[in-house]
Amino acid sequence: MQLSQHISPQPYPDALHFFAPSRPRLARPVGQLKACESELGQIISQRWLSPVFQPIAKLADGMVYAHEALIRGPEGGRFYSPDALFAHASEETLTFELELACLIVILQRWGELAQRGRLFVNISAQALVRLIGQVGMQPVIRLMRRWGISSRHLVLEITEHERVLDMLALVDAAKAVRRLGIQIALDDFGDGRSSLRLWSEVRPEVVKIDKYFTKHISTHADKVKTIQALQKIAEIFGSELVAEGIETDDDLRLLRDLGLTYGQGYFLAQPDVDPCTAVQPGAVAVIVNRQVSIYPEVRQGTQANIFDRLNIMQAPTIGIHTHNDQVANLFLKHPHLHALPLVEGERPIGILNRVNFLNQYSQLYSRELWGNKPCLQWANLQPRLIECKHTIDDLLGILTSDDQRYLNDGFIVVDNGHYLGLCRGDQIVKSVTETRIEAARHANPLTFLPGNIPITQHIERMLARNTEFVVCYLDLNNFKSFNDRYGYWRGDEVIRLVAKVAANHLQERRDFLGHVGGDDFIVVFQSTSWAGQCRCMIDEFNHQAANLFDEVDRQKGGIEAQDRQGFTYFFALTTLSIGAVQVSPGDFSNAEQVANAAAAAKHAAKSSACGMAVRRHNAEKLA
């Protein structure tokens, strides 16, 4: 659309003339704008704006819950996109006028379409505060009544492109809006502008999660954890969540399984001039499908800060001029201390071990000879320092250090080199051990596959979804004899081979692979071709595992080794067994029952000639 030549804008009349009661149809925006004014001014004045509508759908069933109105400028012009519109409006200080014009156009169009569903309309915090503060919401209500729009169906979506300058004014504006039955939504939460305080203060009925956290969520474990955290916050504040930016079937399925109530994005439906009554068939197919998403896993536990695990002791410090008698008195006064830190200023330079010191100090004539002498002679002037920001993994090198006196002397904990406290060596050992055990429950340290906790959680999700699936228990035959003969290093190679072969025969995003521990693995199949996939696993593993034996043992078909009772037997080459349980809705009530059934199927498989056994609920069949 061609507009008159651009001229520097003149001062406009008050934008609130938009709602002047003297105008019969409230149709004249922003006063009487002149023809010579800016191109953007004419767009606002003539209301050359048009809305498009994008649905917000329920992720439980795919039904359209609401529509968000998005504004467009003159088609084919440089102000067609909303980004261009609002960028120039900011330059010309016409943002408020533009927002009011958008509100009028959207409400009028929604009324003309005779839509009765919920309508989300964007408005900045500053515009809402100014509108409420100067004229209130009654002009908006009159417009809505004129066009047959119920206030219960309007949701004002606060878009915050700048920091909220007056939080109290925004909170008051939100209360005024709610008194009229209009709801509040918070847009793009998490994009760096919408803060947790804004959520807490305004208490919106709806919070829309920024697309950064939903895009590719099916492959990013950290985004899954973030969404789960936001769900807990939403429960506290009484808000519903909308996942924005859904663009793939995998992301939609995962967000559905996380329990998000609503979703919006191009995969569901694109914005259109006419509100749609249903989302795209592909999205509906994903939502109603019983397939359960595979959560991306994150390695947990070992990255915890040492403060989360260690009991850091506050100990009195000594200096380079502290006498041995003074040190002895400190140890007598603090019997629980294993050592004392030697500090110069705020920086530790040594550590004095209690046992070593008292052994020297208690010798004949030591008090008389050394009691009034500085304690430096019995101090370790090369103490091991631990930064408080270190993780548990950073402490592993300490345990494998050649200088094991650190386990006796303990360690000095510092913050950027400044003394904080002491930590005993046995605490390091205990903390590292506990942390790695906990981490192994989440991700096996040998294969990095999900451990017991994620396996259980996935099976519970399958049961909750009331879907059919197959759980397979993978185990090795004659693995102990291989491990005893060749050692744990080659034994680990066999275990990693199981993980590799199993992963090669799974369907991504459908089948789940976990490592219980040792040579035990769990596969949860949603693939209908699971039986063929299992047989391929067995065949490929048995072929490749034979190559891990020495040539002489491979030629003999096995090895001679002692069993658990010490008797010598001939053990055939290590092979793979798979016990499978077919699960239908209602067969089991929890993951433990499923695991027990899979373990029983595994025992049957180990005695099967083909290495595979399949069980159904209350029935058994050897494959």
XYZ file of C-alpha atoms in Angstrom:
623
model
C 0.000 0.000 0.000
C 1.467 3.351 -1.072
C 1.452 6.112 1.491
C 2.329 9.792 1.143
C 5.923 10.928 1.350
C 7.445 10.552 4.821
C 7.708 13.805 6.787
C 8.955 14.185 10.361
C 6.026 13.416 12.654
C 4.117 16.205 14.299
C 2.890 16.007 17.889
C -0.161 13.753 18.021
C -3.229 14.390 20.163
C -3.530 12.236 23.258
C -3.802 8.578 22.319
C -6.637 8.155 24.754
C -8.893 9.993 22.256
C -9.089 6.482 20.913
C -11.825 5.936 23.468
C -13.502 9.362 23.399
C -17.215 8.801 24.160
C -18.221 11.499 21.663
C -17.218 9.234 18.778
C -20.274 7.115 17.966
C -18.450 3.932 16.886
C -15.204 4.655 18.731
C -13.626 4.176 15.379
C -11.165 7.036 15.066
C -7.717 6.117 16.317
C -5.240 8.527 17.889
C -6.992 11.781 17.195
C -6.989 13.469 13.785
C -3.665 12.427 12.253
C -2.657 14.591 9.301
C -1.920 13.324 5.817
C 1.555 14.810 5.931
C 2.583 12.777 8.966
C 4.823 9.701 8.983
C 4.010 6.508 7.158
C 3.622 4.677 10.450
C 1.378 7.470 11.759
C -0.929 6.995 8.793
C -1.018 3.225 9.341
C -2.160 3.859 12.886
C -4.539 6.652 11.904
C -6.187 4.731 9.082
C -5.990 1.476 10.963
C -4.195 -0.332 8.155
C -3.609 -3.248 10.492
C -4.964 -6.759 10.351
C -4.837 -9.627 12.853
C -4.038 -13.289 12.309
C -4.906 -15.992 14.826
C -2.850 -18.930 16.042
C -4.531 -21.607 18.171
C -3.456 -22.740 21.616
C -4.286 -26.426 21.978
C -4.806 -28.833 24.848
C -1.953 -31.326 24.800
C -4.118 -34.039 26.365
C -6.524 -34.343 23.430
C -5.534 -31.773 20.776
C -8.687 -29.671 21.157
C -8.336 -25.934 20.496
C -8.448 -24.085 23.816
C -7.869 -20.492 22.678
C -6.348 -18.285 19.973
C -3.573 -15.751 20.184
C -4.037 -12.684 18.002
C -0.921 -11.538 16.136
C -0.845 -8.236 14.273
C 0.281 -7.533 10.710
C 0.826 -4.264 8.880
C -0.076 -3.405 5.265
C 0.589 -6.487 3.133
C 3.617 -6.127 0.871
C 4.878 -3.042 2.704
C 7.921 -2.572 4.874
C 5.757 -2.514 7.990
C 4.085 -5.871 7.363
C 5.947 -7.728 10.128
C 5.185 -6.882 13.769
C 8.908 -6.530 14.470
C 9.195 -3.736 11.915
C 6.003 -2.098 13.172
C 7.040 -1.926 16.795
C 10.676 -1.082 16.077
C 9.630 2.048 14.158
C 6.921 2.824 16.697
C 9.610 2.916 19.369
C 11.746 5.260 17.257
C 8.808 7.609 16.715
C 7.532 7.284 20.319
C 4.272 5.836 19.019
C 4.400 2.473 20.820
C 1.430 3.215 23.056
C -0.654 4.487 20.148
C 0.220 1.432 18.073
C -0.681 -0.972 20.886
C -4.082 0.654 21.337
C -4.724 0.530 17.599
C -3.823 -3.192 17.596
C -6.182 -3.826 20.510
C -9.069 -2.090 18.717
C -8.475 -3.892 15.428
C -8.173 -7.302 17.083
C -11.308 -6.942 19.198
C -13.325 -5.664 16.276
C -12.219 -8.484 13.988
C -12.859 -11.106 16.681
C -16.342 -9.726 17.145
C -17.003 -9.715 13.384
C -15.982 -13.390 13.255
C -18.473 -14.112 16.049
C -15.904 -16.261 17.846
C -16.728 -17.394 21.343
C -13.487 -19.007 22.486
C -10.743 -17.423 24.560
C -8.701 -14.702 22.899
C -5.111 -13.853 23.913
C -4.132 -10.257 23.056
C -0.596 -8.939 23.506
C -0.049 -5.751 25.462
C 3.096 -4.386 27.067
C 3.270 -3.780 30.805
C 3.825 -0.057 30.199
C 0.780 0.242 27.931
C -1.448 -1.630 30.370
C -0.351 0.544 33.296
C -0.862 3.731 31.269
C -4.258 2.637 30.029
C -5.521 1.705 33.502
C -3.969 4.766 35.107
C -5.437 7.326 32.699
C -8.860 6.052 31.642
C -9.365 2.586 33.127
C -10.765 -0.444 31.338
C -14.317 0.797 30.799
C -13.645 2.012 27.225
C -12.339 -1.462 26.384
C -15.363 -3.078 28.000
C -17.691 -0.844 25.936
C -15.921 -1.927 22.766
C -16.193 -5.593 23.768
C -19.905 -5.263 24.481
C -20.440 -3.518 21.143
C -18.808 -6.477 19.384
C -20.340 -9.187 21.567
C -17.145 -10.278 23.338
C -17.378 -11.588 26.897
C -14.724 -10.341 29.313
C -14.365 -13.929 30.554
C -12.974 -14.853 27.155
C -10.287 -12.142 27.006
C -6.742 -12.820 28.199
C -4.295 -9.900 28.188
C -0.876 -11.331 27.434
C 1.843 -9.149 28.929
C 4.775 -8.889 26.550
C 7.801 -7.460 28.289
C 10.446 -6.131 25.917
C 11.925 -3.868 28.537
C 12.411 -4.214 32.272
C 9.244 -3.417 34.230
C 9.962 -0.031 35.787
C 7.015 0.152 38.182
C 6.107 -3.304 39.499
C 3.525 -2.007 41.972
C 1.668 -0.113 39.246
C 1.596 -3.251 37.094
C 0.261 -5.324 40.002
C -2.517 -2.741 40.573
C -3.330 -2.742 36.850
C -3.586 -6.540 36.862
C -6.000 -6.403 39.803
C -8.162 -3.844 37.983
C -8.297 -6.096 34.931
C -9.216 -9.168 36.964
C -12.102 -7.348 38.656
C -13.712 -7.205 35.213
C -13.293 -10.943 34.652
C -10.345 -10.553 32.259
C -7.396 -12.894 32.815
C -3.657 -12.155 32.677
C -1.001 -14.160 30.865
C 2.769 -13.739 30.952
C 4.436 -14.090 27.547
C 7.823 -15.614 26.671
C 8.784 -16.562 30.211
C 12.487 -17.325 30.404
C 13.643 -15.214 27.448
C 15.729 -13.009 29.750
C 13.157 -10.228 30.164
C 10.333 -11.949 32.026
C 11.535 -12.531 35.557
C 10.462 -14.886 38.323
C 9.614 -11.836 40.430
C 7.216 -10.650 37.706
C 5.492 -14.046 37.862
C 5.354 -13.944 41.666
C 4.029 -10.375 41.876
C 1.470 -10.432 39.060
C 0.311 -14.052 39.610
C -0.885 -14.574 36.014
C -3.469 -17.232 35.305
C -1.365 -18.386 32.331
C 2.406 -18.400 31.744
C 3.744 -19.027 28.258
C 7.165 -20.719 28.221
C 9.602 -19.182 25.761
C 10.361 -21.340 22.720
C 14.045 -21.537 23.683
C 13.098 -24.119 26.315
C 10.766 -26.123 24.087
C 12.671 -26.191 20.797
C 14.554 -29.501 20.455
C 13.588 -30.420 24.016
C 13.452 -34.076 22.974
C 17.263 -34.067 22.734
C 18.181 -31.697 25.581
C 17.998 -33.089 29.107
C 18.663 -29.687 30.673
C 15.561 -28.254 28.997
C 13.476 -31.141 30.335
C 14.713 -30.380 33.856
C 13.913 -26.685 33.349
C 10.341 -27.410 32.262
C 9.856 -29.709 35.248
C 11.095 -26.946 37.544
C 8.682 -24.462 35.947
C 5.835 -26.921 36.491
C 6.574 -26.926 40.218
C 6.650 -23.128 40.294
C 3.376 -22.973 38.353
C 1.788 -25.274 40.917
C 2.906 -22.951 43.717
C 1.584 -19.813 41.994
C -1.578 -21.422 40.615
C -0.741 -20.797 36.929
C -1.334 -22.878 33.818
C 1.610 -23.340 31.430
C 1.602 -22.992 27.647
C 4.566 -24.434 25.744
C 5.361 -22.113 22.836
C 7.348 -22.911 19.697
C 6.374 -26.578 19.201
C 7.733 -27.473 15.772
C 8.336 -31.270 15.713
C 6.446 -34.426 16.598
C 9.171 -35.531 19.043
C 9.004 -32.244 20.951
C 5.192 -32.368 21.049
C 5.184 -35.949 22.346
C 7.693 -35.181 25.096
C 5.867 -32.029 26.226
C 2.627 -33.995 26.314
C 4.279 -36.687 28.455
C 5.703 -34.065 30.805
C 2.117 -33.101 31.555
C 2.070 -29.623 29.988
C -1.553 -28.509 29.770
C -1.387 -26.363 26.632
C 0.846 -25.946 23.585
C 1.297 -23.598 20.653
C 3.509 -23.715 17.575
C 3.771 -24.280 13.843
C 3.535 -28.077 14.202
C 0.089 -27.622 15.758
C -1.120 -24.855 13.444
C 0.235 -21.707 11.804
C -1.306 -18.246 12.220
C -4.177 -17.573 9.824
C -6.672 -14.804 9.138
C -9.457 -17.178 10.116
C -9.337 -18.918 13.496
C -9.070 -22.679 13.043
C -11.328 -25.154 14.798
C -8.770 -27.975 14.977
C -5.004 -28.384 14.935
C -3.227 -30.132 12.083
C -3.915 -33.883 11.653
C -0.247 -34.746 12.174
C -0.281 -33.085 15.585
C -3.521 -34.819 16.565
C -2.011 -38.165 15.560
C 0.932 -37.564 17.901
C -1.253 -36.439 20.807
C -3.671 -39.380 20.696
C -0.942 -41.939 19.980
C -0.063 -44.054 23.017
C 3.643 -44.061 22.226
C 5.651 -42.690 25.153
C 8.549 -40.312 24.560
C 12.117 -41.220 25.507
C 13.444 -38.595 27.912
C 16.986 -37.448 27.147
C 19.192 -38.316 30.092
C 21.659 -36.099 31.906
C 24.588 -37.389 33.893
C 23.816 -36.542 37.492
C 25.436 -36.441 40.872
C 29.172 -36.193 40.244
C 28.987 -32.535 39.281
C 27.629 -31.498 42.675
C 29.520 -28.812 44.538
C 31.635 -30.145 47.409
C 29.599 -28.107 49.894
C 26.680 -30.410 49.029
C 28.537 -33.459 50.309
C 31.393 -32.528 52.658
C 31.214 -31.540 56.308
C 33.585 -28.587 56.319
C 34.858 -27.898 59.836
C 35.537 -24.432 61.188
C 38.936 -24.715 62.914
C 41.004 -22.040 64.664
C 44.052 -20.995 62.696
C 47.680 -20.775 63.736
C 50.469 -18.583 62.347
C 54.166 -18.964 61.633
C 54.997 -17.532 65.081
C 52.594 -19.744 67.045
C 54.514 -21.745 69.671
C 54.221 -25.483 70.081
C 52.784 -25.095 73.601
C 50.005 -22.959 72.123
C 49.325 -25.617 69.483
C 49.136 -28.306 72.171
C 46.630 -26.243 74.126
C 44.479 -25.797 71.007
C 44.418 -29.549 70.360
C 43.521 -30.104 74.020
C 40.724 -27.547 73.790
C 39.388 -28.992 70.466
C 39.653 -32.789 70.750
C 37.570 -33.328 67.581
C 40.098 -31.578 65.310
C 42.396 -33.819 63.281
C 44.628 -30.899 62.276
C 45.171 -27.146 62.485
C 45.619 -24.860 59.471
C 48.727 -22.675 59.284
C 47.617 -19.348 57.825
C 49.437 -16.212 56.772
C 46.959 -13.374 56.458
C 43.920 -15.108 54.917
C 45.910 -17.608 52.841
C 46.776 -21.081 54.168
C 50.462 -22.054 53.882
C 50.558 -25.316 55.860
C 48.721 -27.864 57.969
C 49.677 -29.427 61.306
C 48.503 -33.013 61.789
C 47.275 -33.758 65.317
C 48.697 -37.272 65.634
C 52.084 -36.369 64.157
C 52.384 -33.297 66.343
C 51.414 -35.005 69.594
C 53.776 -37.917 68.886
C 56.655 -35.445 68.629
C 55.494 -33.142 71.409
C 54.970 -35.960 73.927
C 58.481 -37.354 73.631
C 60.869 -36.979 76.573
C 62.087 -33.386 77.038
C 60.277 -32.197 73.874
C 58.167 -29.700 75.807
C 61.203 -28.250 77.487
C 63.194 -28.083 74.256
C 60.513 -27.101 71.773
C 57.558 -25.754 73.748
C 58.441 -22.081 73.210
C 59.627 -22.582 69.642
C 57.513 -21.870 66.510
C 55.495 -24.834 65.246
C 56.807 -24.664 61.672
C 59.217 -27.587 62.147
C 56.372 -30.109 62.490
C 53.997 -28.622 59.931
C 53.369 -29.834 56.381
C 54.165 -26.717 54.348
C 52.742 -28.220 51.162
C 49.083 -28.720 52.146
C 46.467 -29.847 49.674
C 43.980 -27.050 49.013
C 40.453 -27.629 47.714
C 38.506 -24.793 46.132
C 34.930 -24.639 47.418
C 33.663 -24.477 43.821
C 35.240 -27.833 42.936
C 32.952 -30.716 42.092
C 33.172 -34.192 43.529
C 34.770 -35.364 40.280
C 37.601 -32.896 40.859
C 38.425 -34.746 44.074
C 39.063 -38.087 42.348
C 42.639 -37.091 41.596
C 43.275 -36.644 45.317
C 42.347 -40.248 46.067
C 44.698 -41.564 43.385
C 47.575 -39.255 44.352
C 50.955 -40.842 45.118
C 51.227 -38.750 48.281
C 48.734 -40.471 50.570
C 49.642 -38.353 53.618
C 46.867 -36.039 52.459
C 44.373 -38.692 53.522
C 45.838 -38.444 57.047
C 46.443 -34.702 57.204
C 43.152 -33.836 55.562
C 42.582 -30.859 53.315
C 42.158 -27.132 53.589
C 39.050 -25.726 51.893
C 39.506 -22.286 50.339
C 37.453 -19.749 48.404
C 39.643 -18.163 45.735
C 42.672 -18.939 47.899
C 41.156 -17.602 51.154
C 40.839 -19.998 54.090
C 37.353 -21.386 54.800
C 37.800 -24.551 56.863
C 39.150 -28.105 57.109
C 38.012 -31.444 55.728
C 39.180 -34.931 56.767
C 40.505 -37.408 54.225
C 37.974 -40.103 55.127
C 35.186 -37.627 54.341
C 36.567 -37.233 50.835
C 36.578 -41.006 50.336
C 33.039 -41.355 51.719
C 31.645 -38.455 49.678
C 33.201 -39.578 46.399
C 31.992 -43.152 46.933
C 28.430 -42.128 47.818
C 28.248 -39.668 44.943
C 29.413 -42.162 42.353
C 26.974 -44.780 43.653
C 24.158 -42.248 43.402
C 25.310 -41.227 39.930
C 25.355 -44.873 38.826
C 21.669 -45.129 39.746
C 21.010 -42.411 37.167
C 23.660 -43.206 34.546
C 25.942 -46.251 34.509
C 29.575 -45.039 34.640
C 30.767 -47.762 32.233
C 28.242 -47.355 29.410
C 26.722 -43.964 30.392
C 23.305 -45.501 29.772
C 20.359 -44.665 32.071
C 20.532 -46.549 35.375
C 17.952 -47.970 37.771
C 16.071 -44.759 38.561
C 15.449 -43.649 34.929
C 14.562 -47.236 33.983
C 11.937 -47.404 36.723
C 10.574 -43.960 35.872
C 10.223 -44.878 32.181
C 8.354 -48.116 32.920
C 6.046 -46.236 35.311
C 5.279 -43.716 32.553
C 4.459 -46.564 30.157
C 2.085 -48.094 32.695
C 0.441 -44.739 33.364
C -0.116 -44.256 29.624
C -2.025 -47.594 29.447
C -0.146 -48.588 26.349
C 1.170 -51.906 25.136
C 4.924 -52.411 25.330
C 7.575 -55.090 25.725
C 10.249 -55.190 28.422
C 13.352 -57.234 27.657
C 16.007 -58.310 30.161
C 19.423 -58.802 28.524
C 21.997 -60.987 30.281
C 25.213 -62.785 29.340
C 25.882 -66.513 29.500
C 29.279 -67.678 30.842
C 30.436 -64.124 31.464
C 32.066 -64.869 34.847
C 34.418 -67.429 33.322
C 35.446 -64.888 30.665
C 36.031 -62.220 33.314
C 38.072 -64.599 35.494
C 40.179 -65.738 32.562
C 40.899 -62.406 30.851
C 40.405 -59.842 33.629
C 38.003 -57.000 34.274
C 39.446 -54.782 31.506
C 38.391 -57.182 28.749
C 35.252 -57.950 30.720
C 34.296 -54.277 30.505
C 34.844 -54.490 26.759
C 32.237 -57.258 26.555
C 29.740 -55.180 28.555
C 30.288 -52.178 26.301
C 29.721 -54.473 23.317
C 26.275 -55.403 24.691
C 25.407 -51.715 24.974
C 26.647 -50.981 21.448
C 24.872 -53.917 19.795
C 21.595 -53.268 21.628
C 21.652 -49.579 20.689
C 22.247 -50.484 17.030
C 18.970 -52.401 16.898
C 16.650 -49.911 18.582
C 14.326 -47.416 16.971
C 15.230 -43.927 18.059
C 12.514 -42.071 20.012
C 10.540 -45.311 20.439
C 12.741 -47.797 22.299
C 14.493 -47.249 25.636
C 17.815 -48.843 26.653
C 19.045 -48.883 30.249
C 21.948 -50.497 32.104
C 20.977 -52.023 35.446
C 24.580 -52.877 36.315
C 27.188 -55.519 35.544
C 26.072 -57.463 32.472
C 22.356 -56.780 33.021
C 20.507 -54.483 30.606
C 16.851 -53.506 30.164
C 15.187 -52.594 26.860
C 11.652 -51.179 26.768
C 10.238 -51.624 23.273
C 7.416 -49.699 21.676
C 8.455 -50.963 18.239
C 6.161 -53.638 16.842
C 9.160 -55.424 15.317
C 10.758 -56.013 18.730
C 11.088 -59.786 18.344
C 13.136 -59.481 15.158
C 15.230 -56.725 16.728
C 16.033 -58.991 19.693
C 17.108 -61.880 17.476
C 19.368 -59.512 15.545
C 20.919 -58.390 18.841
C 21.624 -61.994 19.824
C 23.114 -62.933 16.452
C 25.307 -59.835 16.175
C 26.565 -59.991 19.745
C 27.387 -63.709 19.611
C 29.365 -63.174 16.400
C 31.325 -60.178 17.657
C 31.873 -61.539 21.183
C 33.665 -64.606 19.794
C 36.385 -62.297 18.480
C 37.111 -61.104 22.026
C 38.394 -64.581 22.990
C 41.967 -65.647 22.357
C 42.407 -67.742 19.227
C 43.108 -70.969 21.116
C 39.915 -70.598 23.190
C 37.930 -69.591 20.134
C 39.064 -72.754 18.333
C 38.046 -74.891 21.321
C 34.670 -73.138 21.493
C 35.196 -71.964 25.052
C 37.481 -71.936 28.065
C 38.217 -74.120 31.076
C 37.670 -72.304 34.353
C 36.540 -72.860 37.890
C 32.929 -72.378 38.870
C 31.802 -70.627 42.048
C 32.397 -73.809 44.076
C 35.958 -74.201 42.800
C 35.348 -77.115 40.432
C 36.901 -76.966 36.969
C 34.469 -76.982 34.077
C 34.428 -76.205 30.397
C 32.496 -73.020 29.664
C 31.281 -72.272 26.164
C 31.829 -68.889 24.497
C 29.957 -65.965 26.051
C 26.574 -65.398 24.421
C 23.579 -63.128 24.904
C 20.211 -64.162 26.364
C 17.047 -62.072 26.219
C 13.928 -62.592 28.284
C 10.913 -60.621 27.051
C 7.609 -59.728 28.749
C 4.698 -58.466 26.694
C 2.754 -55.910 28.734
C -0.848 -54.956 28.040
C -2.916 -52.325 29.880
C -3.938 -53.606 33.297
C -1.370 -56.437 33.455
C 0.832 -54.777 36.071
C 0.361 -51.990 38.594
C 3.987 -50.902 39.087
C 7.485 -51.122 37.616
C 8.692 -53.622 40.215
C 6.173 -56.210 39.055
C 7.265 -55.698 35.452
C 10.942 -56.056 36.409
C 10.257 -59.279 38.312
C 8.422 -60.737 35.332
C 11.297 -59.737 33.036
C 13.827 -61.359 35.388
C 11.832 -64.607 35.308
C 11.771 -64.461 31.498
C 15.553 -63.931 31.532
C 16.091 -67.154 33.516
C 13.943 -69.023 31.009
C 15.949 -67.516 28.140
C 19.286 -68.691 29.607
C 18.099 -72.298 29.362
C 16.599 -71.822 25.893
C 18.443 -73.179 22.888
C 17.828 -70.009 20.892
C 18.744 -67.656 23.756
C 15.331 -65.977 23.884
C 12.159 -66.469 25.872
C 8.891 -64.531 25.663
C 6.354 -64.313 28.451
C 2.907 -62.821 28.537
C 0.888 -61.996 31.631
C -0.089 -65.322 33.302
C 1.320 -67.203 30.310
C 4.677 -68.251 28.985
C 6.026 -69.120 25.553
C 9.548 -69.996 24.522
C 10.515 -68.166 21.336
